[in-house]
GROMACS .gro file of C-alpha atoms in nm:
model
  411
    1MET     CA    1   2.542   1.092   1.313
    2PRO     CA    2   2.574   0.791   1.500
    3ASP     CA    3   2.800   0.580   1.327
    4ILE     CA    4   2.667   0.286   1.107
    5ASN     CA    5   2.860  -0.052   1.088
    6ARG     CA    6   2.819  -0.286   0.822
    7TYR     CA    7   2.941  -0.670   0.830
    8VAL     CA    8   2.843  -0.985   0.594
    9LEU     CA    9   2.792  -1.327   0.659
   10PRO     CA   10   2.932  -1.565   0.447
   11ASN     CA   11   2.574  -1.682   0.369
   12GLY     CA   12   2.475  -1.421   0.249
   13LEU     CA   13   2.340  -1.268   0.599
   14ARG     CA   14   2.389  -0.822   0.620
   15ILE     CA   15   2.399  -0.681   0.928
   16VAL     CA   16   2.396  -0.292   0.966
   17HIS     CA   17   2.487  -0.201   1.333
   18SER     CA   18   2.477   0.119   1.537
   19TYR     CA   19   2.578   0.223   1.802
   20ASN     CA   20   2.345   0.392   2.131
   21PRO     CA   21   2.421   0.412   2.450
   22LEU     CA   22   2.175   0.701   2.549
   23THR     CA   23   1.949   0.393   2.599
   24GLU     CA   24   1.915   0.104   2.798
   25ILE     CA   25   1.706  -0.146   2.500
   26VAL     CA   26   1.806  -0.280   2.215
   27ALA     CA   27   1.626  -0.276   1.821
   28VAL     CA   28   1.637  -0.606   1.604
   29ASN     CA   29   1.508  -0.569   1.246
   30VAL     CA   30   1.492  -0.854   0.987
   31LEU     CA   31   1.399  -0.719   0.652
   32TYR     CA   32   1.329  -0.978   0.434
   33ASN     CA   33   1.381  -0.817   0.054
   34VAL     CA   34   1.002  -0.924  -0.045
   35GLY     CA   35   0.681  -0.814  -0.064
   36GLY     CA   36   0.326  -0.769  -0.236
   37LYS     CA   37   0.526  -0.747  -0.555
   38ASN     CA   38   0.669  -1.087  -0.566
   39ASP     CA   39   0.340  -1.292  -0.559
   40CYS     CA   40   0.318  -1.705  -0.620
   41ASN     CA   41   0.200  -1.832  -0.891
   42GLY     CA   42  -0.043  -1.523  -0.962
   43LYS     CA   43  -0.162  -1.527  -0.599
   44SER     CA   44  -0.196  -1.117  -0.454
   45GLY     CA   45  -0.179  -1.201  -0.105
   46CYS     CA   46   0.166  -1.444  -0.036
   47ALA     CA   47   0.312  -1.140   0.147
   48HIS     CA   48   0.147  -1.003   0.394
   49LEU     CA   49   0.023  -1.395   0.471
   50LEU     CA   50   0.311  -1.561   0.528
   51GLU     CA   51   0.394  -1.255   0.804
   52HIS     CA   52   0.067  -1.403   1.013
   53LEU     CA   53   0.173  -1.741   0.987
   54MET     CA   54   0.545  -1.579   1.088
   55PHE     CA   55   0.428  -1.558   1.437
   56GLY     CA   56   0.268  -1.939   1.420
   57GLY     CA   57   0.555  -2.067   1.641
   58SER     CA   58   0.878  -2.276   1.472
   59GLU     CA   59   1.064  -2.541   1.556
   60ASN     CA   60   1.243  -2.420   1.849
   61VAL     CA   61   1.057  -2.097   1.971
   62PRO     CA   62   0.657  -2.272   1.960
   63ASN     CA   63   0.544  -1.905   2.092
   64PHE     CA   64   0.702  -1.618   1.960
   65ASP     CA   65   0.517  -1.383   2.136
   66THR     CA   66   0.598  -1.502   2.514
   67VAL     CA   67   0.917  -1.597   2.495
   68LEU     CA   68   0.951  -1.186   2.410
   69GLN     CA   69   0.763  -1.077   2.680
   70ASN     CA   70   0.912  -1.289   2.965
   71ALA     CA   71   1.234  -1.109   2.792
   72GLY     CA   72   1.069  -0.809   2.854
   73GLY     CA   73   0.963  -0.706   2.501
   74GLU     CA   74   0.736  -0.639   2.272
   75ASN     CA   75   0.786  -0.707   1.893
   76ASN     CA   76   0.524  -0.692   1.548
   77ALA     CA   77   0.553  -0.717   1.149
   78TYR     CA   78   0.433  -0.502   0.856
   79THR     CA   79   0.438  -0.606   0.471
   80THR     CA   80   0.478  -0.335   0.163
   81ALA     CA   81   0.406  -0.417  -0.178
   82ASP     CA   82   0.862  -0.453  -0.169
   83ILE     CA   83   0.978  -0.570   0.169
   84THR     CA   84   0.817  -0.811   0.456
   85ASN     CA   85   0.960  -0.628   0.782
   86TYR     CA   86   0.973  -0.721   1.157
   87TYR     CA   87   1.109  -0.598   1.501
   88ASP     CA   88   1.191  -0.696   1.825
   89ILE     CA   89   1.214  -0.402   2.153
   90VAL     CA   90   1.428  -0.583   2.367
   91PRO     CA   91   1.652  -0.525   2.730
   92ALA     CA   92   2.026  -0.473   2.611
   93HIS     CA   93   2.119  -0.768   2.790
   94ASN     CA   94   1.846  -0.924   2.648
   95LEU     CA   95   1.935  -0.927   2.289
   96GLU     CA   96   2.041  -1.266   2.272
   97THR     CA   97   1.707  -1.379   2.274
   98ALA     CA   98   1.560  -1.164   1.984
   99LEU     CA   99   1.842  -1.299   1.814
  100TRP     CA  100   1.759  -1.636   1.820
  101VAL     CA  101   1.395  -1.628   1.751
  102GLU     CA  102   1.466  -1.459   1.447
  103SER     CA  103   1.729  -1.716   1.321
  104ASP     CA  104   1.491  -1.990   1.455
  105ARG     CA  105   1.231  -1.847   1.250
  106MET     CA  106   1.352  -1.740   0.969
  107SER     CA  107   1.527  -2.158   0.883
  108PHE     CA  108   1.262  -2.313   1.081
  109LEU     CA  109   0.874  -2.178   1.091
  110ASN     CA  110   0.655  -2.484   1.213
  111LEU     CA  111   0.478  -2.428   0.829
  112ASN     CA  112   0.077  -2.694   0.856
  113ASP     CA  113  -0.294  -2.727   0.782
  114LYS     CA  114  -0.392  -2.586   1.090
  115THR     CA  115  -0.188  -2.277   1.143
  116LEU     CA  116  -0.294  -2.136   0.733
  117SER     CA  117  -0.608  -2.240   0.780
  118VAL     CA  118  -0.641  -1.992   1.126
  119GLN     CA  119  -0.471  -1.714   0.958
  120ARG     CA  120  -0.602  -1.735   0.624
  121SER     CA  121  -0.946  -1.669   0.816
  122VAL     CA  122  -0.704  -1.331   1.040
  123VAL     CA  123  -0.668  -1.213   0.664
  124THR     CA  124  -1.055  -1.202   0.551
  125GLU     CA  125  -1.125  -1.083   0.853
  126GLU     CA  126  -0.851  -0.768   0.836
  127PHE     CA  127  -0.952  -0.754   0.406
  128LYS     CA  128  -1.294  -0.663   0.479
  129GLN     CA  129  -1.258  -0.415   0.768
  130ARG     CA  130  -0.988  -0.256   0.581
  131ASN     CA  131  -1.121  -0.278   0.204
  132LEU     CA  132  -1.506  -0.382   0.230
  133ASN     CA  133  -1.626  -0.244   0.599
  134ARG     CA  134  -1.435   0.085   0.559
  135PRO     CA  135  -1.582   0.384   0.365
  136TYR     CA  136  -1.356   0.498   0.069
  137GLY     CA  137  -1.182   0.101   0.142
  138ASP     CA  138  -1.100   0.046  -0.217
  139ALA     CA  139  -1.030   0.316  -0.359
  140SER     CA  140  -0.621   0.278  -0.349
  141TYR     CA  141  -0.664  -0.108  -0.590
  142LEU     CA  142  -0.923   0.119  -0.795
  143TYR     CA  143  -0.663   0.394  -0.856
  144ARG     CA  144  -0.370   0.204  -0.903
  145LYS     CA  145  -0.511  -0.102  -1.130
  146THR     CA  146  -0.623   0.164  -1.324
  147ALA     CA  147  -0.311   0.347  -1.329
  148TYR     CA  148  -0.084   0.032  -1.424
  149LYS     CA  149  -0.175  -0.230  -1.640
  150LYS     CA  150   0.136  -0.497  -1.607
  151HIS     CA  151   0.339  -0.419  -1.280
  152PRO     CA  152   0.209  -0.591  -0.967
  153TYR     CA  153   0.201  -0.279  -0.746
  154ARG     CA  154  -0.166  -0.327  -0.886
  155ASN     CA  155  -0.244  -0.527  -0.638
  156ARG     CA  156  -0.326  -0.494  -0.314
  157VAL     CA  157  -0.075  -0.582  -0.093
  158ILE     CA  158  -0.305  -0.792   0.168
  159GLY     CA  159  -0.465  -0.946  -0.105
  160ASN     CA  160  -0.665  -0.828  -0.468
  161SER     CA  161  -1.059  -1.030  -0.343
  162ILE     CA  162  -1.123  -1.287  -0.018
  163SER     CA  163  -1.043  -1.606  -0.339
  164HIS     CA  164  -0.782  -1.461  -0.393
  165ILE     CA  165  -0.665  -1.523   0.019
  166ASN     CA  166  -0.869  -1.909   0.016
  167SER     CA  167  -0.655  -1.946  -0.264
  168ILE     CA  168  -0.358  -1.995  -0.173
  169THR     CA  169  -0.222  -2.287  -0.060
  170LEU     CA  170   0.033  -2.490   0.244
  171ASP     CA  171   0.238  -2.532  -0.088
  172ASP     CA  172   0.243  -2.310  -0.210
  173ILE     CA  173   0.328  -2.096   0.102
  174LYS     CA  174   0.686  -2.357   0.232
  175ASN     CA  175   0.739  -2.250  -0.151
  176TYR     CA  176   0.774  -1.880  -0.138
  177TYR     CA  177   0.912  -1.965   0.233
  178LYS     CA  178   1.189  -2.146   0.103
  179GLN     CA  179   1.277  -1.976  -0.189
  180TYR     CA  180   1.278  -1.536  -0.002
  181TYR     CA  181   1.296  -1.643   0.378
  182ALA     CA  182   1.701  -1.681   0.409
  183PRO     CA  183   1.988  -1.562   0.495
  184ASP     CA  184   2.087  -1.463   0.159
  185ASN     CA  185   1.775  -1.254   0.149
  186ALA     CA  186   1.767  -1.087   0.435
  187ILE     CA  187   1.902  -0.767   0.624
  188LEU     CA  188   1.969  -0.798   0.988
  189SER     CA  189   1.989  -0.442   1.150
  190ILE     CA  190   2.075  -0.380   1.515
  191VAL     CA  191   2.079  -0.041   1.687
  192GLY     CA  192   2.082   0.045   2.103
  193ASN     CA  193   2.328   0.063   2.422
  194VAL     CA  194   2.507  -0.281   2.230
  195LYS     CA  195   2.862  -0.255   2.071
  196PHE     CA  196   2.914  -0.413   1.692
  197GLU     CA  197   3.133  -0.676   1.841
  198GLN     CA  198   2.922  -0.791   2.079
  199CYS     CA  199   2.713  -0.741   1.765
  200ILE     CA  200   2.868  -0.966   1.575
  201ASN     CA  201   2.934  -1.288   1.787
  202LEU     CA  202   2.602  -1.320   1.912
  203VAL     CA  203   2.541  -1.268   1.480
  204GLU     CA  204   2.698  -1.599   1.383
  205LYS     CA  205   2.638  -1.779   1.648
  206TRP     CA  206   2.291  -1.769   1.573
  207PHE     CA  207   2.234  -1.709   1.224
  208ALA     CA  208   2.584  -1.823   1.079
  209GLN     CA  209   2.497  -2.184   1.011
  210LEU     CA  210   2.180  -2.105   0.893
  211SER     CA  211   2.189  -2.178   0.500
  212PRO     CA  212   2.121  -1.942   0.171
  213SER     CA  213   1.850  -1.971  -0.082
  214GLY     CA  214   2.039  -1.941  -0.353
  215LEU     CA  215   1.718  -1.721  -0.478
  216LYS     CA  216   1.713  -1.706  -0.869
  217ARG     CA  217   1.422  -1.384  -0.916
  218PRO     CA  218   1.151  -1.400  -1.081
  219GLU     CA  219   1.179  -1.092  -1.344
  220ILE     CA  220   0.921  -0.765  -1.236
  221PRO     CA  221   0.763  -0.727  -1.579
  222GLU     CA  222   0.785  -0.320  -1.594
  223GLU     CA  223   0.500  -0.111  -1.658
  224PRO     CA  224   0.578   0.083  -1.990
  225LYS     CA  225   0.538   0.384  -2.025
  226GLN     CA  226   0.158   0.589  -1.986
  227LYS     CA  227   0.030   0.795  -2.271
  228LYS     CA  228  -0.257   0.913  -2.249
  229SER     CA  229  -0.524   1.010  -1.944
  230ARG     CA  230  -0.696   0.778  -1.711
  231GLU     CA  231  -1.035   0.834  -1.638
  232ILE     CA  232  -1.222   0.554  -1.380
  233SER     CA  233  -1.629   0.629  -1.242
  234VAL     CA  234  -1.719   0.464  -0.950
  235CYS     CA  235  -2.046   0.538  -0.676
  236ARG     CA  236  -2.068   0.379  -0.332
  237LYS     CA  237  -2.262   0.446  -0.003
  238VAL     CA  238  -1.953   0.754   0.125
  239ARG     CA  239  -2.123   1.022   0.251
  240ALA     CA  240  -1.919   1.290   0.017
  241ASN     CA  241  -1.773   1.273  -0.276
  242ALA     CA  242  -1.455   1.204  -0.366
  243ILE     CA  243  -1.197   1.222  -0.625
  244TYR     CA  244  -0.827   1.056  -0.670
  245LYS     CA  245  -0.598   1.196  -0.924
  246VAL     CA  246  -0.238   0.998  -0.910
  247TRP     CA  247   0.100   1.019  -1.172
  248HIS     CA  248   0.308   0.818  -1.295
  249ILE     CA  249   0.661   0.918  -1.040
  250PRO     CA  250   1.063   0.752  -1.038
  251GLY     CA  251   1.091   0.520  -0.820
  252ARG     CA  252   1.293   0.561  -0.465
  253THR     CA  253   1.661   0.558  -0.585
  254ASP     CA  254   1.621   0.755  -0.920
  255ASP     CA  255   1.747   1.162  -0.885
  256CYS     CA  256   1.489   1.278  -0.939
  257TYR     CA  257   1.298   1.143  -0.696
  258PRO     CA  258   1.330   1.405  -0.335
  259CYS     CA  259   1.193   1.715  -0.627
  260ILE     CA  260   0.820   1.504  -0.693
  261ASP     CA  261   0.851   1.415  -0.258
  262LEU     CA  262   0.956   1.767  -0.200
  263ILE     CA  263   0.602   1.886  -0.462
  264SER     CA  264   0.350   1.703  -0.277
  265ASP     CA  265   0.506   1.877   0.022
  266ILE     CA  266   0.437   2.214  -0.161
  267LEU     CA  267   0.112   2.077  -0.241
  268ALA     CA  268  -0.021   1.953   0.133
  269ASN     CA  269   0.230   1.948   0.366
  270GLY     CA  270   0.098   2.207   0.663
  271LYS     CA  271  -0.139   2.461   0.662
  272SER     CA  272  -0.035   2.698   0.450
  273SER     CA  273   0.110   2.454   0.170
  274ARG     CA  274  -0.040   2.511  -0.173
  275LEU     CA  275  -0.385   2.266  -0.244
  276LYS     CA  276  -0.484   2.329   0.176
  277THR     CA  277  -0.470   2.725   0.190
  278LYS     CA  278  -0.605   2.785  -0.178
  279LEU     CA  279  -0.882   2.454  -0.170
  280LEU     CA  280  -0.994   2.435   0.115
  281LYS     CA  281  -0.927   2.757   0.284
  282ASN     CA  282  -0.976   3.026  -0.019
  283LYS     CA  283  -1.266   2.848  -0.181
  284ARG     CA  284  -1.379   2.607  -0.043
  285LEU     CA  285  -1.394   2.297  -0.230
  286PHE     CA  286  -1.312   2.026  -0.031
  287PHE     CA  287  -1.341   1.987   0.387
  288SER     CA  288  -0.993   1.777   0.353
  289ILE     CA  289  -0.703   1.773   0.105
  290ASP     CA  290  -0.395   1.535   0.114
  291ALA     CA  291  -0.109   1.483  -0.201
  292SER     CA  292   0.207   1.210  -0.127
  293VAL     CA  293   0.440   0.933  -0.260
  294THR     CA  294   0.419   0.559  -0.269
  295GLY     CA  295   0.762   0.547  -0.182
  296ASP     CA  296   0.865   0.246  -0.382
  297ILE     CA  297   1.153   0.063  -0.425
  298ASP     CA  298   1.081   0.069  -0.857
  299PRO     CA  299   0.864   0.427  -1.001
  300GLY     CA  300   0.586   0.417  -0.786
  301LEU     CA  301   0.274   0.728  -0.784
  302LEU     CA  302   0.197   1.047  -0.664
  303ILE     CA  303  -0.145   1.064  -0.505
  304VAL     CA  304  -0.349   1.377  -0.497
  305SER     CA  305  -0.715   1.296  -0.272
  306GLY     CA  306  -0.931   1.472  -0.200
  307PHE     CA  307  -1.338   1.452  -0.009
  308LEU     CA  308  -1.601   1.729  -0.173
  309LEU     CA  309  -1.772   1.964   0.067
  310PRO     CA  310  -2.148   1.968   0.016
  311GLY     CA  311  -2.290   2.094  -0.306
  312VAL     CA  312  -1.996   2.111  -0.495
  313LYS     CA  313  -1.969   2.019  -0.837
  314MET     CA  314  -1.721   1.712  -0.934
  315GLU     CA  315  -1.581   1.843  -1.331
  316ASP     CA  316  -1.465   2.196  -1.024
  317ALA     CA  317  -1.291   1.983  -0.813
  318ASP     CA  318  -1.148   1.827  -1.106
  319ASP     CA  319  -1.031   2.141  -1.272
  320ALA     CA  320  -0.948   2.306  -0.951
  321ILE     CA  321  -0.609   2.083  -0.885
  322GLU     CA  322  -0.533   2.060  -1.185
  323CYS     CA  323  -0.504   2.431  -1.188
  324GLU     CA  324  -0.274   2.351  -0.884
  325ILE     CA  325  -0.068   2.130  -1.175
  326GLU     CA  326  -0.052   2.349  -1.372
  327LYS     CA  327   0.094   2.664  -1.154
  328LEU     CA  328   0.369   2.403  -1.117
  329LEU     CA  329   0.501   2.336  -1.444
  330LEU     CA  330   0.418   2.663  -1.516
  331GLN     CA  331   0.589   2.911  -1.197
  332LYS     CA  332   0.852   2.875  -1.032
  333VAL     CA  333   0.804   2.783  -0.661
  334SER     CA  334   0.987   3.060  -0.454
  335ASN     CA  335   1.344   2.999  -0.267
  336HIS     CA  336   1.113   3.035   0.006
  337GLU     CA  337   0.768   2.778  -0.030
  338LEU     CA  338   1.112   2.517  -0.136
  339LYS     CA  339   1.324   2.601   0.205
  340LYS     CA  340   1.021   2.579   0.382
  341VAL     CA  341   0.894   2.173   0.274
  342VAL     CA  342   1.271   2.057   0.268
  343ASN     CA  343   1.298   2.189   0.670
  344LYS     CA  344   1.063   2.042   0.751
  345PHE     CA  345   1.172   1.653   0.587
  346GLU     CA  346   1.508   1.714   0.794
  347SER     CA  347   1.320   1.825   1.103
  348SER     CA  348   1.071   1.448   1.024
  349GLU     CA  349   1.454   1.241   0.908
  350LEU     CA  350   1.532   1.372   1.285
  351PHE     CA  351   1.311   1.278   1.506
  352ASP     CA  352   1.315   0.958   1.318
  353ARG     CA  353   1.638   0.847   1.382
  354THR     CA  354   1.589   0.924   1.777
  355ASP     CA  355   1.365   0.566   1.818
  356ASN     CA  356   1.624   0.253   1.830
  357ALA     CA  357   1.314   0.069   1.650
  358GLU     CA  358   1.196   0.296   1.311
  359TYR     CA  359   1.615   0.387   1.362
  360ALA     CA  360   1.691   0.080   1.238
  361ALA     CA  361   1.434   0.009   0.977
  362ARG     CA  362   1.539   0.277   0.828
  363LEU     CA  363   1.907   0.180   0.802
  364ALA     CA  364   1.761  -0.157   0.657
  365TYR     CA  365   1.539  -0.114   0.382
  366SER     CA  366   1.887   0.221   0.280
  367GLU     CA  367   2.075  -0.092   0.286
  368LEU     CA  368   1.858  -0.277   0.042
  369LEU     CA  369   1.837   0.072  -0.159
  370GLY     CA  370   2.234   0.025  -0.199
  371ASN     CA  371   2.451   0.110   0.133
  372ALA     CA  372   2.255   0.175   0.510
  373CYS     CA  373   2.557   0.465   0.543
  374ASN     CA  374   2.373   0.633   0.265
  375LEU     CA  375   2.130   0.703   0.548
  376ALA     CA  376   2.392   0.934   0.643
  377SER     CA  377   2.353   1.193   0.315
  378LEU     CA  378   1.962   1.178   0.243
  379THR     CA  379   1.858   1.517   0.416
  380ASP     CA  380   2.161   1.674   0.112
  381ARG     CA  381   1.990   1.470  -0.132
  382TYR     CA  382   1.688   1.737  -0.088
  383ARG     CA  383   1.954   2.030  -0.011
  384ALA     CA  384   2.064   1.982  -0.285
  385VAL     CA  385   1.717   2.078  -0.474
  386LYS     CA  386   1.636   2.392  -0.646
  387CYS     CA  387   1.381   2.561  -0.775
  388THR     CA  388   1.455   2.512  -1.157
  389ASP     CA  389   1.426   2.109  -1.090
  390ILE     CA  390   1.109   2.112  -0.939
  391MET     CA  391   0.954   2.315  -1.234
  392HIS     CA  392   1.152   2.105  -1.467
  393ALA     CA  393   1.040   1.720  -1.226
  394ALA     CA  394   0.661   1.883  -1.215
  395GLU     CA  395   0.668   1.938  -1.649
  396LYS     CA  396   0.807   1.569  -1.690
  397PHE     CA  397   0.589   1.330  -1.460
  398LEU     CA  398   0.270   1.583  -1.369
  399ILE     CA  399   0.067   1.596  -1.731
  400PRO     CA  400  -0.223   1.484  -1.742
  401SER     CA  401  -0.153   1.192  -2.088
  402ASN     CA  402   0.073   1.085  -1.757
  403CYS     CA  403  -0.282   1.090  -1.488
  404THR     CA  404  -0.484   0.859  -1.349
  405THR     CA  405  -0.782   0.974  -1.185
  406LEU     CA  406  -1.091   0.818  -1.034
  407TYR     CA  407  -1.423   0.962  -0.944
  408TYR     CA  408  -1.595   0.824  -0.665
  409ASN     CA  409  -1.915   0.903  -0.628
  410ALA     CA  410  -2.106   0.901  -0.298
  411ILE     CA  411  -2.516   0.748  -0.358
   0.00000   0.00000   0.00000
């Protein structure tokens, strides 16, 4: 694995670097420690709306996309419940251009009523496309707001409703930007054909003069332990019935997290996985079934989602999933089955590290979790999981009292 270098500016900006001489490009990633869980004034959707506004130009860079395209680069961004992440991919000799534009919009973003109005409209259309006009588009929101009672993971990152998005004022956005978009709340990672010393010189040139926010992060309410199973049933105009079952699981840095992640792979990663072999292929209850973990920093969810074949009763589908979950509690997985999913995880990790942009994003996220260098030992955490660990994790978390079920009925 390539060397990972770390550095911190006096203003709090954390820099992570990895040299890759096998490419002529460099990836610049700026991660801000703010996401959908950090609502402004109780209004959901602030983080995502500000992500859009970050492309509206800054004091010295009126057209961000044009500058990067003229430098032979490309860029994009995304918002999750935990973070907002921006990345630029440019030829190595144009690294300074990417650093210049990122530093300018970190502290000198143009925010006005016109740009806010435009981006509100864009996000509103995105909301309609993703949540109102897409089949099962509201499923995630429905089971999240049922599973979570206090933690803001219960909210949609894009905003809970169009009215929420439209209620965000210019003052809300300006305050949000001032609070969270500052060097002491950001991690800058650089991966590619540029040496560490050159990176630091350029980063200091463009970021050292920026002022920290002295951020005092509002406290996020802790989700109380779920002590009783929860259910929600809805009817929608979709082609097939669906069922979603979710269980509360530990956060990303918890020692038990790799066990739960591997359980999701045992259940549904690949054609030979348990749910796809037994419920989709053998019993023919579903035409599609999957399992995943949200991977959140705070305690998240393990999700099993299945789409029923015509004529299959919802209660039969539910019982079949419960039966497969119960087997994890009662029977140890085999060494072969565990090794298979660990090998898949390791190969996926190695593949991700061959892409500069993906690797830069992973380094920044690992730094947010504690230390970017820990990414090198991530596969060791998964290799250390034993068959008994899988059973103990299932016994602790995959129990009926910790489960929320959404019955999504077609009409």
